[in-house]
Amino acid sequence: MSKKTTQPDDLATQVEELTQDLQRVQAEFMNFKRRVEEEKTELLGFAKSRIVREFLTVRDNFDQELAHRPAGIDAQWAASIDAIRKQFDAVLTGLGVRRFDSQGHAFDPRRHQAVTMEDGAGEHEVVLDELQPGYERDGVVLRPAVVKVGHSDTPPPEAAGNAQAAEIIEAEQTEPEAVQPHHRDTEAD
């Protein structure tokens, strides 16, 4: 019987191919683990947000209690309710939930749900009154604020930033050289 002998070059080639295959499988596995972790984090964030939205109605009830608290109420009882409200707010803050201000700000349909619109002479749509507060978590609106919107001549605070951006865009369109200087370093003369 004759044995087939393998040449050292063939062995080196096989080892290199198997090593590349192993590295490819390891990279695929690492990508899989990363995707699973991202999906898990996203799902956990979604679940937290959904649960928090359910508890926001409880937080609204605290606001209603405070707004309609009788003048002659027992001070100790009122203090205990206020302590519970503060504890509730601390839990929401710990979950990354933030109540955002709407009154006096520009109406934004992504953050506000308008239920009434008052006529006015101004060109700016501004939130006149907040009927129910809005909340966000990690920059994502959990619940839009329910608001009354009207027109105002006075621009809302956000409009100043928008005006500056509009000025820059206009300057770029009319005089692009003035806004973005032309560099000749990379061009051939």
PDB file of N, CA, C and O in Angstrom, residues 127-168:
ATOM      1  N   VAL A 127     -48.241  78.222  21.108  1.00  0.00           N
ATOM      2  CA  VAL A 127     -49.083  77.551  22.087  1.00  0.00           C
ATOM      3  C   VAL A 127     -49.508  78.582  23.120  1.00  0.00           C
ATOM      4  O   VAL A 127     -48.672  79.169  23.816  1.00  0.00           O
ATOM      5  N   LEU A 128     -50.816  78.821  23.205  1.00  0.00           N
ATOM      6  CA  LEU A 128     -51.354  79.800  24.149  1.00  0.00           C
ATOM      7  C   LEU A 128     -51.582  79.188  25.518  1.00  0.00           C
ATOM      8  O   LEU A 128     -51.396  79.850  26.540  1.00  0.00           O
ATOM      9  N   ASP A 129     -52.011  77.934  25.541  1.00  0.00           N
ATOM     10  CA  ASP A 129     -52.333  77.282  26.805  1.00  0.00           C
ATOM     11  C   ASP A 129     -52.067  75.789  26.670  1.00  0.00           C
ATOM     12  O   ASP A 129     -52.316  75.199  25.620  1.00  0.00           O
ATOM     13  N   GLU A 130     -51.570  75.197  27.743  1.00  0.00           N
ATOM     14  CA  GLU A 130     -51.321  73.758  27.787  1.00  0.00           C
ATOM     15  C   GLU A 130     -52.425  73.123  28.621  1.00  0.00           C
ATOM     16  O   GLU A 130     -52.550  73.398  29.805  1.00  0.00           O
ATOM     17  N   LEU A 131     -53.229  72.290  27.986  1.00  0.00           N
ATOM     18  CA  LEU A 131     -54.347  71.650  28.684  1.00  0.00           C
ATOM     19  C   LEU A 131     -53.935  70.332  29.332  1.00  0.00           C
ATOM     20  O   LEU A 131     -54.525  69.922  30.331  1.00  0.00           O
ATOM     21  N   GLN A 132     -52.950  69.673  28.755  1.00  0.00           N
ATOM     22  CA  GLN A 132     -52.388  68.436  29.320  1.00  0.00           C
ATOM     23  C   GLN A 132     -50.906  68.426  28.949  1.00  0.00           C
ATOM     24  O   GLN A 132     -50.557  68.633  27.784  1.00  0.00           O
ATOM     25  N   PRO A 133     -50.025  68.199  29.922  1.00  0.00           N
ATOM     26  CA  PRO A 133     -48.591  68.276  29.623  1.00  0.00           C
ATOM     27  C   PRO A 133     -48.114  67.152  28.709  1.00  0.00           C
ATOM     28  O   PRO A 133     -48.703  66.076  28.663  1.00  0.00           O
ATOM     29  N   GLY A 134     -47.027  67.435  28.018  1.00  0.00           N
ATOM     30  CA  GLY A 134     -46.385  66.443  27.167  1.00  0.00           C
ATOM     31  C   GLY A 134     -45.137  65.909  27.846  1.00  0.00           C
ATOM     32  O   GLY A 134     -44.505  66.584  28.658  1.00  0.00           O
ATOM     33  N   TYR A 135     -44.788  64.687  27.498  1.00  0.00           N
ATOM     34  CA  TYR A 135     -43.620  64.028  28.090  1.00  0.00           C
ATOM     35  C   TYR A 135     -42.781  63.404  26.990  1.00  0.00           C
ATOM     36  O   TYR A 135     -43.300  62.953  25.969  1.00  0.00           O
ATOM     37  N   GLU A 136     -41.461  63.369  27.254  1.00  0.00           N
ATOM     38  CA  GLU A 136     -40.550  62.714  26.329  1.00  0.00           C
ATOM     39  C   GLU A 136     -39.547  61.876  27.115  1.00  0.00           C
ATOM     40  O   GLU A 136     -39.325  62.098  28.300  1.00  0.00           O
ATOM     41  N   ARG A 137     -38.992  60.908  26.417  1.00  0.00           N
ATOM     42  CA  ARG A 137     -37.967  60.035  27.008  1.00  0.00           C
ATOM     43  C   ARG A 137     -36.871  59.864  25.971  1.00  0.00           C
ATOM     44  O   ARG A 137     -37.129  59.416  24.863  1.00  0.00           O
ATOM     45  N   ASP A 138     -35.668  60.251  26.338  1.00  0.00           N
ATOM     46  CA  ASP A 138     -34.523  60.156  25.431  1.00  0.00           C
ATOM     47  C   ASP A 138     -34.788  60.858  24.103  1.00  0.00           C
ATOM     48  O   ASP A 138     -34.456  60.345  23.032  1.00  0.00           O
ATOM     49  N   GLY A 139     -35.436  62.018  24.168  1.00  0.00           N
ATOM     50  CA  GLY A 139     -35.696  62.801  22.973  1.00  0.00           C
ATOM     51  C   GLY A 139     -36.871  62.323  22.137  1.00  0.00           C
ATOM     52  O   GLY A 139     -37.170  62.902  21.102  1.00  0.00           O
ATOM     53  N   VAL A 140     -37.543  61.254  22.564  1.00  0.00           N
ATOM     54  CA  VAL A 140     -38.698  60.724  21.841  1.00  0.00           C
ATOM     55  C   VAL A 140     -39.962  61.102  22.608  1.00  0.00           C
ATOM     56  O   VAL A 140     -40.045  60.875  23.818  1.00  0.00           O
ATOM     57  N   VAL A 141     -40.926  61.673  21.913  1.00  0.00           N
ATOM     58  CA  VAL A 141     -42.170  62.091  22.557  1.00  0.00           C
ATOM     59  C   VAL A 141     -42.972  60.854  22.950  1.00  0.00           C
ATOM     60  O   VAL A 141     -43.303  60.023  22.104  1.00  0.00           O
ATOM     61  N   LEU A 142     -43.223  60.732  24.263  1.00  0.00           N
ATOM     62  CA  LEU A 142     -44.060  59.634  24.758  1.00  0.00           C
ATOM     63  C   LEU A 142     -45.529  59.976  24.605  1.00  0.00           C
ATOM     64  O   LEU A 142     -46.356  59.141  24.264  1.00  0.00           O
ATOM     65  N   ARG A 143     -45.828  61.231  24.930  1.00  0.00           N
ATOM     66  CA  ARG A 143     -47.197  61.702  24.821  1.00  0.00           C
ATOM     67  C   ARG A 143     -47.140  63.175  24.457  1.00  0.00           C
ATOM     68  O   ARG A 143     -46.500  63.971  25.150  1.00  0.00           O
ATOM     69  N   PRO A 144     -47.796  63.556  23.352  1.00  0.00           N
ATOM     70  CA  PRO A 144     -47.782  64.974  22.988  1.00  0.00           C
ATOM     71  C   PRO A 144     -48.606  65.792  23.975  1.00  0.00           C
ATOM     72  O   PRO A 144     -49.535  65.277  24.597  1.00  0.00           O
ATOM     73  N   ALA A 145     -48.233  67.034  24.114  1.00  0.00           N
ATOM     74  CA  ALA A 145     -48.996  67.949  24.957  1.00  0.00           C
ATOM     75  C   ALA A 145     -50.281  68.327  24.235  1.00  0.00           C
ATOM     76  O   ALA A 145     -50.275  68.549  23.027  1.00  0.00           O
ATOM     77  N   VAL A 146     -51.372  68.373  24.973  1.00  0.00           N
ATOM     78  CA  VAL A 146     -52.655  68.821  24.426  1.00  0.00           C
ATOM     79  C   VAL A 146     -52.702  70.323  24.659  1.00  0.00           C
ATOM     80  O   VAL A 146     -52.593  70.787  25.801  1.00  0.00           O
ATOM     81  N   VAL A 147     -52.841  71.079  23.555  1.00  0.00           N
ATOM     82  CA  VAL A 147     -52.665  72.525  23.647  1.00  0.00           C
ATOM     83  C   VAL A 147     -53.733  73.307  22.900  1.00  0.00           C
ATOM     84  O   VAL A 147     -54.427  72.777  22.036  1.00  0.00           O
ATOM     85  N   LYS A 148     -53.790  74.602  23.271  1.00  0.00           N
ATOM     86  CA  LYS A 148     -54.607  75.588  22.555  1.00  0.00           C
ATOM     87  C   LYS A 148     -53.600  76.461  21.803  1.00  0.00           C
ATOM     88  O   LYS A 148     -52.629  76.943  22.385  1.00  0.00           O
ATOM     89  N   VAL A 149     -53.833  76.643  20.514  1.00  0.00           N
ATOM     90  CA  VAL A 149     -52.883  77.363  19.663  1.00  0.00           C
ATOM     91  C   VAL A 149     -53.513  78.657  19.172  1.00  0.00           C
ATOM     92  O   VAL A 149     -54.723  78.728  18.947  1.00  0.00           O
ATOM     93  N   GLY A 150     -52.693  79.672  19.002  1.00  0.00           N
ATOM     94  CA  GLY A 150     -53.136  80.946  18.457  1.00  0.00           C
ATOM     95  C   GLY A 150     -52.018  81.578  17.658  1.00  0.00           C
ATOM     96  O   GLY A 150     -50.913  81.050  17.574  1.00  0.00           O
ATOM     97  N   HIS A 151     -52.315  82.719  17.080  1.00  0.00           N
ATOM     98  CA  HIS A 151     -51.326  83.451  16.295  1.00  0.00           C
ATOM     99  C   HIS A 151     -50.795  84.616  17.113  1.00  0.00           C
ATOM    100  O   HIS A 151     -51.527  85.236  17.870  1.00  0.00           O
ATOM    101  N   SER A 152     -49.517  84.902  16.919  1.00  0.00           N
ATOM    102  CA  SER A 152     -48.881  85.973  17.669  1.00  0.00           C
ATOM    103  C   SER A 152     -47.927  86.737  16.766  1.00  0.00           C
ATOM    104  O   SER A 152     -47.325  86.165  15.850  1.00  0.00           O
ATOM    105  N   ASP A 153     -47.780  88.018  17.052  1.00  0.00           N
ATOM    106  CA  ASP A 153     -46.789  88.829  16.345  1.00  0.00           C
ATOM    107  C   ASP A 153     -45.397  88.593  16.931  1.00  0.00           C
ATOM    108  O   ASP A 153     -44.397  88.764  16.243  1.00  0.00           O
ATOM    109  N   THR A 154     -45.350  88.208  18.190  1.00  0.00           N
ATOM    110  CA  THR A 154     -44.080  87.962  18.853  1.00  0.00           C
ATOM    111  C   THR A 154     -43.590  86.559  18.501  1.00  0.00           C
ATOM    112  O   THR A 154     -44.301  85.578  18.728  1.00  0.00           O
ATOM    113  N   PRO A 155     -42.388  86.452  17.950  1.00  0.00           N
ATOM    114  CA  PRO A 155     -41.890  85.122  17.608  1.00  0.00           C
ATOM    115  C   PRO A 155     -41.580  84.316  18.869  1.00  0.00           C
ATOM    116  O   PRO A 155     -41.131  84.877  19.878  1.00  0.00           O
ATOM    117  N   PRO A 156     -41.838  83.013  18.844  1.00  0.00           N
ATOM    118  CA  PRO A 156     -41.524  82.162  19.991  1.00  0.00           C
ATOM    119  C   PRO A 156     -40.013  82.023  20.150  1.00  0.00           C
ATOM    120  O   PRO A 156     -39.258  82.348  19.228  1.00  0.00           O
ATOM    121  N   PRO A 157     -39.544  81.537  21.311  1.00  0.00           N
ATOM    122  CA  PRO A 157     -38.094  81.436  21.556  1.00  0.00           C
ATOM    123  C   PRO A 157     -37.345  80.632  20.491  1.00  0.00           C
ATOM    124  O   PRO A 157     -36.231  80.971  20.139  1.00  0.00           O
ATOM    125  N   GLU A 158     -37.959  79.588  19.955  1.00  0.00           N
ATOM    126  CA  GLU A 158     -37.287  78.760  18.953  1.00  0.00           C
ATOM    127  C   GLU A 158     -37.078  79.493  17.649  1.00  0.00           C
ATOM    128  O   GLU A 158     -36.220  79.139  16.859  1.00  0.00           O
ATOM    129  N   ALA A 159     -37.884  80.501  17.398  1.00  0.00           N
ATOM    130  CA  ALA A 159     -37.823  81.216  16.122  1.00  0.00           C
ATOM    131  C   ALA A 159     -36.498  81.940  15.952  1.00  0.00           C
ATOM    132  O   ALA A 159     -36.044  82.128  14.836  1.00  0.00           O
ATOM    133  N   ALA A 160     -35.855  82.335  17.041  1.00  0.00           N
ATOM    134  CA  ALA A 160     -34.571  83.027  16.939  1.00  0.00           C
ATOM    135  C   ALA A 160     -33.538  82.115  16.297  1.00  0.00           C
ATOM    136  O   ALA A 160     -32.796  82.529  15.406  1.00  0.00           O
ATOM    137  N   GLY A 161     -33.496  80.856  16.706  1.00  0.00           N
ATOM    138  CA  GLY A 161     -32.576  79.893  16.099  1.00  0.00           C
ATOM    139  C   GLY A 161     -32.930  79.629  14.653  1.00  0.00           C
ATOM    140  O   GLY A 161     -32.060  79.514  13.796  1.00  0.00           O
ATOM    141  N   ASN A 162     -34.218  79.539  14.352  1.00  0.00           N
ATOM    142  CA  ASN A 162     -34.662  79.319  12.978  1.00  0.00           C
ATOM    143  C   ASN A 162     -34.328  80.513  12.098  1.00  0.00           C
ATOM    144  O   ASN A 162     -33.989  80.352  10.935  1.00  0.00           O
ATOM    145  N   ALA A 163     -34.428  81.716  12.663  1.00  0.00           N
ATOM    146  CA  ALA A 163     -34.121  82.921  11.893  1.00  0.00           C
ATOM    147  C   ALA A 163     -32.639  82.941  11.543  1.00  0.00           C
ATOM    148  O   ALA A 163     -32.263  83.279  10.419  1.00  0.00           O
ATOM    149  N   GLN A 164     -31.785  82.564  12.488  1.00  0.00           N
ATOM    150  CA  GLN A 164     -30.348  82.515  12.213  1.00  0.00           C
ATOM    151  C   GLN A 164     -30.042  81.479  11.143  1.00  0.00           C
ATOM    152  O   GLN A 164     -29.243  81.729  10.241  1.00  0.00           O
ATOM    153  N   ALA A 165     -30.681  80.328  11.228  1.00  0.00           N
ATOM    154  CA  ALA A 165     -30.471  79.289  10.221  1.00  0.00           C
ATOM    155  C   ALA A 165     -30.942  79.770   8.853  1.00  0.00           C
ATOM    156  O   ALA A 165     -30.285  79.540   7.839  1.00  0.00           O
ATOM    157  N   ALA A 166     -32.085  80.462   8.818  1.00  0.00           N
ATOM    158  CA  ALA A 166     -32.612  80.980   7.551  1.00  0.00           C
ATOM    159  C   ALA A 166     -31.656  82.008   6.956  1.00  0.00           C
ATOM    160  O   ALA A 166     -31.442  82.041   5.740  1.00  0.00           O
ATOM    161  N   GLU A 167     -31.057  82.847   7.810  1.00  0.00           N
ATOM    162  CA  GLU A 167     -30.106  83.849   7.326  1.00  0.00           C
ATOM    163  C   GLU A 167     -28.881  83.177   6.713  1.00  0.00           C
ATOM    164  O   GLU A 167     -28.385  83.604   5.671  1.00  0.00           O
ATOM    165  N   ILE A 168     -28.401  82.123   7.330  1.00  0.00           N
ATOM    166  CA  ILE A 168     -27.230  81.411   6.812  1.00  0.00           C
ATOM    167  C   ILE A 168     -27.557  80.761   5.476  1.00  0.00           C
ATOM    168  O   ILE A 168     -26.784  80.863   4.521  1.00  0.00           O
TER     169      ILE A 168
END
